[in-house]
Coordinates of C-alpha atoms and ligand atoms in Angstrom, one line a residue:
X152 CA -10.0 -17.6 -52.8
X153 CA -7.0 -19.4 -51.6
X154 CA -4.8 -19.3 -48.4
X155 CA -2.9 -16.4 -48.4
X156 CA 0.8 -16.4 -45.8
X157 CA 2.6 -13.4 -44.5
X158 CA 5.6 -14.0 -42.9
X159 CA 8.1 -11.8 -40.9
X160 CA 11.6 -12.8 -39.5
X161 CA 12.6 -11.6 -36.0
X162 CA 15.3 -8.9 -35.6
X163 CA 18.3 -7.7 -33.2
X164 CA 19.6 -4.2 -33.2
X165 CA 23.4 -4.5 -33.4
X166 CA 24.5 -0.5 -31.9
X167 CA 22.4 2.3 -31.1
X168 CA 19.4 1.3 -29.1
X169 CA 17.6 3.9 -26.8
X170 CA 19.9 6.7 -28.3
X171 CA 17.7 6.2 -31.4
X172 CA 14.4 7.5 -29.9
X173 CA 16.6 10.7 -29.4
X174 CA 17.9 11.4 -33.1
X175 CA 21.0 9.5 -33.5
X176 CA 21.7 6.7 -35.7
X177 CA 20.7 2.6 -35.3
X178 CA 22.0 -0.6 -36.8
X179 CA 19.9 -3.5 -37.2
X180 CA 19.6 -6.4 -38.8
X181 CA 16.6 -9.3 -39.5
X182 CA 16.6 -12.5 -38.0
X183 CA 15.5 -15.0 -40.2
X184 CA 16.0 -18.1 -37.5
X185 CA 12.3 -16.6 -35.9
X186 CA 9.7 -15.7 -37.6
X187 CA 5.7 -14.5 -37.1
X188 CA 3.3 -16.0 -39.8
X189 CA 0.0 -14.8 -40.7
X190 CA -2.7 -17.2 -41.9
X191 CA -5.2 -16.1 -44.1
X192 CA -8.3 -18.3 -45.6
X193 CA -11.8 -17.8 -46.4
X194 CA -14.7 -19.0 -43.5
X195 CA -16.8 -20.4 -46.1
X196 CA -20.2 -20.6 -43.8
X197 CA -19.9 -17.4 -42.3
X198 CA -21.2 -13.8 -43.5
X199 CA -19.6 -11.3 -44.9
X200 CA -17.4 -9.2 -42.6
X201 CA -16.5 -11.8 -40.1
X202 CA -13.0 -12.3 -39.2
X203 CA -12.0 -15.0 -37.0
X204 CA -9.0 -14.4 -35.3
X205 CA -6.8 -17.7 -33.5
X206 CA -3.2 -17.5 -31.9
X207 CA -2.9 -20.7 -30.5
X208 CA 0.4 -19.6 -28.9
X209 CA -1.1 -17.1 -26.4
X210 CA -4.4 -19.4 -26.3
X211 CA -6.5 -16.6 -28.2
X212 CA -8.9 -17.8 -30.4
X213 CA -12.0 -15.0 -30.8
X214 CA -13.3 -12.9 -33.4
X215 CA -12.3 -9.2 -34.6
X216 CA -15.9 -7.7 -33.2
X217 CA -14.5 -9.4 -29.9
X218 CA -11.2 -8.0 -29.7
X219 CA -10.9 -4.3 -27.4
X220 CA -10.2 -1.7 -30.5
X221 CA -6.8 -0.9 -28.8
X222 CA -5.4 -4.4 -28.8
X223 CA -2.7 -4.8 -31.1
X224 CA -4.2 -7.3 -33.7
X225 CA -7.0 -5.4 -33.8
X226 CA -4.9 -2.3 -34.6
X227 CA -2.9 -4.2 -37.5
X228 CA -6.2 -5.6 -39.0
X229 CA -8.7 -1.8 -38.7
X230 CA -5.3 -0.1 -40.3
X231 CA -5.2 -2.6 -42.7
X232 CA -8.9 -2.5 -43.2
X233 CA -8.8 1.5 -43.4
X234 CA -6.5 1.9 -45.9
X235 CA -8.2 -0.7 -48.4
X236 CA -11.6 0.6 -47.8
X237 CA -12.9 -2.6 -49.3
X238 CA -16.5 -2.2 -51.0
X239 CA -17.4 -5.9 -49.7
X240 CA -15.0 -7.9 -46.7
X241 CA -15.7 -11.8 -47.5
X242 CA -15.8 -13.7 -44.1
X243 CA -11.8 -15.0 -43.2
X244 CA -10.2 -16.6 -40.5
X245 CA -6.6 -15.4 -39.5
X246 CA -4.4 -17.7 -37.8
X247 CA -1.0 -16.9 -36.0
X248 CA 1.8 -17.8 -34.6
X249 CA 5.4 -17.1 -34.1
X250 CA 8.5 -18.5 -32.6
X251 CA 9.7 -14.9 -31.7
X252 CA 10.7 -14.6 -27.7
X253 CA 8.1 -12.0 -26.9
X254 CA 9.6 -9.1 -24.8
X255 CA 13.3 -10.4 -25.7
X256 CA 14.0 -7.7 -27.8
X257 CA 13.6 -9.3 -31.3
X258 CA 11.0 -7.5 -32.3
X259 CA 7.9 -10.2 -31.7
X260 CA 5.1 -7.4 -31.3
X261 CA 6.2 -5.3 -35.0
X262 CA 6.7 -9.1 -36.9
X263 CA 3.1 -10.2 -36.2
X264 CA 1.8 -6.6 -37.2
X265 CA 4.0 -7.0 -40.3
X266 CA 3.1 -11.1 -40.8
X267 CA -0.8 -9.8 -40.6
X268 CA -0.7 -6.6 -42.6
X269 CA 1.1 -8.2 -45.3
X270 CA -1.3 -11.5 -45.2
X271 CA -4.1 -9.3 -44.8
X272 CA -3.6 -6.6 -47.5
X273 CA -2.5 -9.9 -50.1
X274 CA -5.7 -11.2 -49.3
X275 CA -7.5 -8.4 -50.4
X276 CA -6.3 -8.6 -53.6
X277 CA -4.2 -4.7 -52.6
X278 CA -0.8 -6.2 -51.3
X279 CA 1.1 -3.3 -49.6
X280 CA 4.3 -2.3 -50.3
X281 CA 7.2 -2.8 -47.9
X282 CA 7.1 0.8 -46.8
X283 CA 3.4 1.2 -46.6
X284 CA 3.7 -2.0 -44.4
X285 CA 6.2 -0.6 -42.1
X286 CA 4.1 2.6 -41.9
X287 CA 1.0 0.6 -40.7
X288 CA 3.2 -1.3 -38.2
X289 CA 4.5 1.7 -36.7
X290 CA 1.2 2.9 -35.8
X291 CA 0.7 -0.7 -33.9
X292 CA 4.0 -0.2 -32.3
X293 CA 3.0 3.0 -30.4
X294 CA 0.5 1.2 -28.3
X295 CA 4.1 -1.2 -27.1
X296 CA 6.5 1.3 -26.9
X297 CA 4.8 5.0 -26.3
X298 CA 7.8 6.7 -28.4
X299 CA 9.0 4.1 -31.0
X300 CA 12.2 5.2 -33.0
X301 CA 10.4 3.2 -36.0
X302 CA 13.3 0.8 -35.8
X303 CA 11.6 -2.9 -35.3
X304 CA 9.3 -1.7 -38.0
X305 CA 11.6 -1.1 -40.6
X306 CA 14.1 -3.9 -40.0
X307 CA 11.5 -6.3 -40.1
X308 CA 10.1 -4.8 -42.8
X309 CA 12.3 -4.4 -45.5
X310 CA 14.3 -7.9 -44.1
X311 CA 17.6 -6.4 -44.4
X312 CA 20.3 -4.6 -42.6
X313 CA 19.5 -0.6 -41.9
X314 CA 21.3 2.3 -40.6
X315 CA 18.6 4.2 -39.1
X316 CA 18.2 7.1 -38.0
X317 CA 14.8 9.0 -37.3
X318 CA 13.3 11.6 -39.9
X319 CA 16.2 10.3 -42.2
X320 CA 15.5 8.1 -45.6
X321 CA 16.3 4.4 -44.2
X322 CA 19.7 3.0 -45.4
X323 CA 20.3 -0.4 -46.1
X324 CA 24.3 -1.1 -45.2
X325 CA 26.0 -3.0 -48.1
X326 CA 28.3 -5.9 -46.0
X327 CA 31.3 -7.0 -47.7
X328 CA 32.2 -9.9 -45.2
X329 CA 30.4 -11.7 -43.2
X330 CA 30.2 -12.1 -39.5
X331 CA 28.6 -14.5 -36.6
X332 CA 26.5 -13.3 -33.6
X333 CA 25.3 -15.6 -31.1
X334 CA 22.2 -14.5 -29.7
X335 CA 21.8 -15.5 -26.0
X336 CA 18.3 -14.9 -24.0
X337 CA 18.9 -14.4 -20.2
X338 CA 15.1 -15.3 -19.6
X339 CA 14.4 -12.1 -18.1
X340 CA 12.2 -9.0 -19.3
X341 CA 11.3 -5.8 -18.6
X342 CA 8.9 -3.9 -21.3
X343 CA 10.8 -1.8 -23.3
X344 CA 7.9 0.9 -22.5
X345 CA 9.5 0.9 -18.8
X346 CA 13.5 1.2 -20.4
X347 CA 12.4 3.8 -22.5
X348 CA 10.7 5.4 -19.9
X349 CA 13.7 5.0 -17.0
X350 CA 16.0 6.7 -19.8
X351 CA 13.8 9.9 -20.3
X352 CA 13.6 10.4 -16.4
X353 CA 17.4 10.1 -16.5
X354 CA 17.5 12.7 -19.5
X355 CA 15.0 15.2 -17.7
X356 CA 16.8 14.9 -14.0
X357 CA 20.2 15.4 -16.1
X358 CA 19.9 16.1 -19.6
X359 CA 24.0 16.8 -20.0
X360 CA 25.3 13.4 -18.2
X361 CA 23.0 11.4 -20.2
X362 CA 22.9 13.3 -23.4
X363 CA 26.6 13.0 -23.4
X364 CA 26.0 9.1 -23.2
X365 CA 23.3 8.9 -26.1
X366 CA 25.9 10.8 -27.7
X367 CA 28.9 8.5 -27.4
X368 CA 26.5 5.5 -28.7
X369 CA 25.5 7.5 -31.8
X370 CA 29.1 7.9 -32.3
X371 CA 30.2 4.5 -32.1
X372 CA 27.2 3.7 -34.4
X373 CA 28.4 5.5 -36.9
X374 CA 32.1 3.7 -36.9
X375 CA 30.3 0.9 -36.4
X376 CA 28.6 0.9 -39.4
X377 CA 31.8 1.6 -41.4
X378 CA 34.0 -1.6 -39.4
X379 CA 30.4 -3.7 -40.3
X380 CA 30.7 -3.0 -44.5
X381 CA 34.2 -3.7 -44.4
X382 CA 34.3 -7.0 -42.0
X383 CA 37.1 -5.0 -39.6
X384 CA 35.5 -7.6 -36.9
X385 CA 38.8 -6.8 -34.2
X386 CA 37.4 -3.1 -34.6
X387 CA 33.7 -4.1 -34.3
X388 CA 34.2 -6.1 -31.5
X389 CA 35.5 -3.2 -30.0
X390 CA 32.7 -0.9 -30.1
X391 CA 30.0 -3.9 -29.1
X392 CA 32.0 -3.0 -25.6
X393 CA 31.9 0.3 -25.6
X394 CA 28.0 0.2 -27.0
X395 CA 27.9 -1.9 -23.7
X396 CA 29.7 0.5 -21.3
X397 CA 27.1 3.1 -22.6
X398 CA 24.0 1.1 -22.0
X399 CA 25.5 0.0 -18.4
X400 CA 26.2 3.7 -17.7
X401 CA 22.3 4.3 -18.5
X402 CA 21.3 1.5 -16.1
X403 CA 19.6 -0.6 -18.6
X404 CA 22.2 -3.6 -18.0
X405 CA 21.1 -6.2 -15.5
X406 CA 23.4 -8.9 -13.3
X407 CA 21.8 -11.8 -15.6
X408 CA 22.7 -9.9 -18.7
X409 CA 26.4 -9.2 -17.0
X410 CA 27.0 -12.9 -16.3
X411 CA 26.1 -13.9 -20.2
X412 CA 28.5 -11.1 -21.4
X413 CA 31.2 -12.0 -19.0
X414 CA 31.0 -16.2 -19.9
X415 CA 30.4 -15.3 -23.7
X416 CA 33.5 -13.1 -23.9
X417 CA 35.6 -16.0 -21.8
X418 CA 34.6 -18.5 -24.5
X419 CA 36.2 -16.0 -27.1
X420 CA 33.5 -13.8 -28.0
X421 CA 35.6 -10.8 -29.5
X422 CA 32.2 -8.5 -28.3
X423 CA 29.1 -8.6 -26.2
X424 CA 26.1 -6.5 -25.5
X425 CA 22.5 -6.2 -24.4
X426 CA 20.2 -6.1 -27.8
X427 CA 17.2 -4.0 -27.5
X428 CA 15.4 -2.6 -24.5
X429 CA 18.0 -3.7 -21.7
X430 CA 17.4 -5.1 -18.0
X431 CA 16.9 -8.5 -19.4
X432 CA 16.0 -9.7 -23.0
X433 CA 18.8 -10.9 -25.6
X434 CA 22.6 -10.2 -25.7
X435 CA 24.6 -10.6 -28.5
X436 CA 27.8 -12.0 -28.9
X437 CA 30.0 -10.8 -32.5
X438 CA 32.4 -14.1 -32.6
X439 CA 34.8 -15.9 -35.0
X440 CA 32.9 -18.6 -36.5
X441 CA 35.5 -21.5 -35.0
X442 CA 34.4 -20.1 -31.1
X443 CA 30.2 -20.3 -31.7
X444 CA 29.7 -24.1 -30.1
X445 CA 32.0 -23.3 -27.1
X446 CA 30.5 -19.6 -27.0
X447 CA 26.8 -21.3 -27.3
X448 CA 28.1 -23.8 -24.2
X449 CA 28.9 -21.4 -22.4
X450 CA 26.2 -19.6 -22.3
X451 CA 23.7 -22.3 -21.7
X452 CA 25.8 -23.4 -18.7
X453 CA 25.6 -19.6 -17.6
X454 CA 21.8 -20.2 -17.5
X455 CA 20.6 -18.4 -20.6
X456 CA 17.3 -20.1 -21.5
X457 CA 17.7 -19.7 -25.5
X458 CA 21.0 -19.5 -27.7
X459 CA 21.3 -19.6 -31.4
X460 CA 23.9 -18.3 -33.8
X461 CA 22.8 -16.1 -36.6
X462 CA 25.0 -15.2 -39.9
X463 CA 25.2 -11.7 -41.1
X464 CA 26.1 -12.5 -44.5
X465 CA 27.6 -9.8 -47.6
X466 CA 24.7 -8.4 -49.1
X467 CA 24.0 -8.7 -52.8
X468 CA 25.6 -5.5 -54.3
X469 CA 24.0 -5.1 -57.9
Ligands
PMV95 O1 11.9 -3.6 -29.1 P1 13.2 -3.6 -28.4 O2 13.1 -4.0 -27.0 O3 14.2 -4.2 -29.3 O4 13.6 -2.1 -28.2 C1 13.7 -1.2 -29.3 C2 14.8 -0.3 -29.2 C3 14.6 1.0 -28.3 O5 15.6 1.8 -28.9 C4 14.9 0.7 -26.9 C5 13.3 1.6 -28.5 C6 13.0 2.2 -29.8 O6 11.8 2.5 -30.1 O7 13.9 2.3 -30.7

């Protein structure tokens, strides 16, 4: 049996975070600068059923029968494992690693479930489809986030653009012209269990006030998505602001992630926003492609610890 790879990019949501775990609509899109990679080979002198399990990057190097049922590897490989009911497991080592920030907001914790599942189920000789992949990784992402939207999951999974939007048939968005995003980490984090959980105490304290704000990002979402197919990057620019006003209005902003808005936008960024959770993690910058090395200066000098540009380029229209 040979080596067998799964790989899966990173991912930023554009519009709509937190206002997607309460039924309105999300844009995001994969990251293919970062990725999670699952390693998959057969441990020739061991007995059937073992699985050695090493992630060199968080110094874990232990078997599955040693991992506690509820950690997250675990979880990818039993629902992997469940699903394949395999009449005999051969004896494999797993390897991983990943050059996704973990707890920045690009979707680290659903790319290794995705890198693994995918490895694992190829492996097997049963390779999953995209959605049955996404389905398993959801189930992992519960343990992270409590209340996922199913967001990371999906984006990661199918490894293109979505409009998303809970209970609703994923829709991939059709780009007609390209844009830029720099992606900017302020080196801060705060678990997006804890965000999502400060936003729900704000909704039961005052369901109105911030209804009316989840509201307003669904909203700009939606002509989002419509300024994003057609390239209208003045207009898109525009609602990155207002996406931004939102979030700050729900306290999920932080003085870090204020400072890199503030320099990205004085070094010509036509838009700027926290991506993800909030109170730290990534912002993104929507810029003209000229401004990205003054834009990426900037930001560096503002003390972001990681900036890279990433391309959303026109999809493929068959
Ligand atoms: O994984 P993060 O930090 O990008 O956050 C996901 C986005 C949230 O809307 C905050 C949560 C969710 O499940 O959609």
């Amino acid at each position: 049996m040979a080596i067998v790879y799964g790989k899966a990019p990173g991912k930023i949501i554009l519009f709509g975070e937190h206002a997607v775990v309460y039924g309105q609509p999300a844009i995001a899109i994969p990251v293919t600068k970062v990725k999670a990679t699952a390693r998959i080979y057969p441990a020739i002198h061991k007995s059937q059923g073992w699985l050695g399990i090493e992630a060199k990057d968080i110094n874990l190097n232990t078997t599955l029968s040693e991992l506690p049922t509820e950690n997250p590897i675990n979880m990818a490989i039993s629902l992997t494992l469940q699903k394949i009911k395999p009449t005999h497991t051969p004896a494999m080592q797993l390897q991983i690693s990943s050059t996704i920030p973990i707890g920045g907001g690009m979707g680290s914790s659903a790319a290794i479930s995705i890198a693994i599942i995918h490895a694992l189920s190829s492996f097997l000789g049963q390779p999953f489809s995209k959605g049955e992949i996404s389905d398993l990784a959801y189930e992992v992402e519960k343990i992270h986030h409590g209340t996922p939207s199913g967001i990371d999951n999906s984006v990661i999974a199918y490894q293109t653009p979505i409009y998303f939007q809970r209970k609703r048939p994923i829709e991939f968005l059709k780009i007609s012209k390209q844009s830029h995003w720099v992606i900017a980490d302020s080196g801060e984090s705060t678990p997006t269990l804890e965000t999502v959980a400060a936003v729900r105490a704000q909704y039961n304290a005052n369901p109105e006030k911030t209804g009316k704000f989840l509201k307003k990002i669904g909203k700009i979402t939606e002509k989002a998505r419509f300024a994003l197919e057609n390239g209208d990057i003045k207009v898109l620019g525009e609602l990155v602001n207002e996406n931004q006003q939102a979030l700050r209005e729900l306290e999920l902003s932080s003085k870090k992630i204020e400072l890199l808005i503030k320099s990205a936008r004085r070094a010509g960024a036509v838009g700027a926003k926290l991506s993800g959770g909030g109170r730290g993690g990534n912002i993104i910058a929507l810029c003209y492609e000229e401004n990205i090395p003054s834009i990426i200066e900037m930001l560096e000098q503002a003390g972001a610890t990681r900036v890279f540009a990433t391309r959303l380029a026109e999809s493929e229209v068959s």
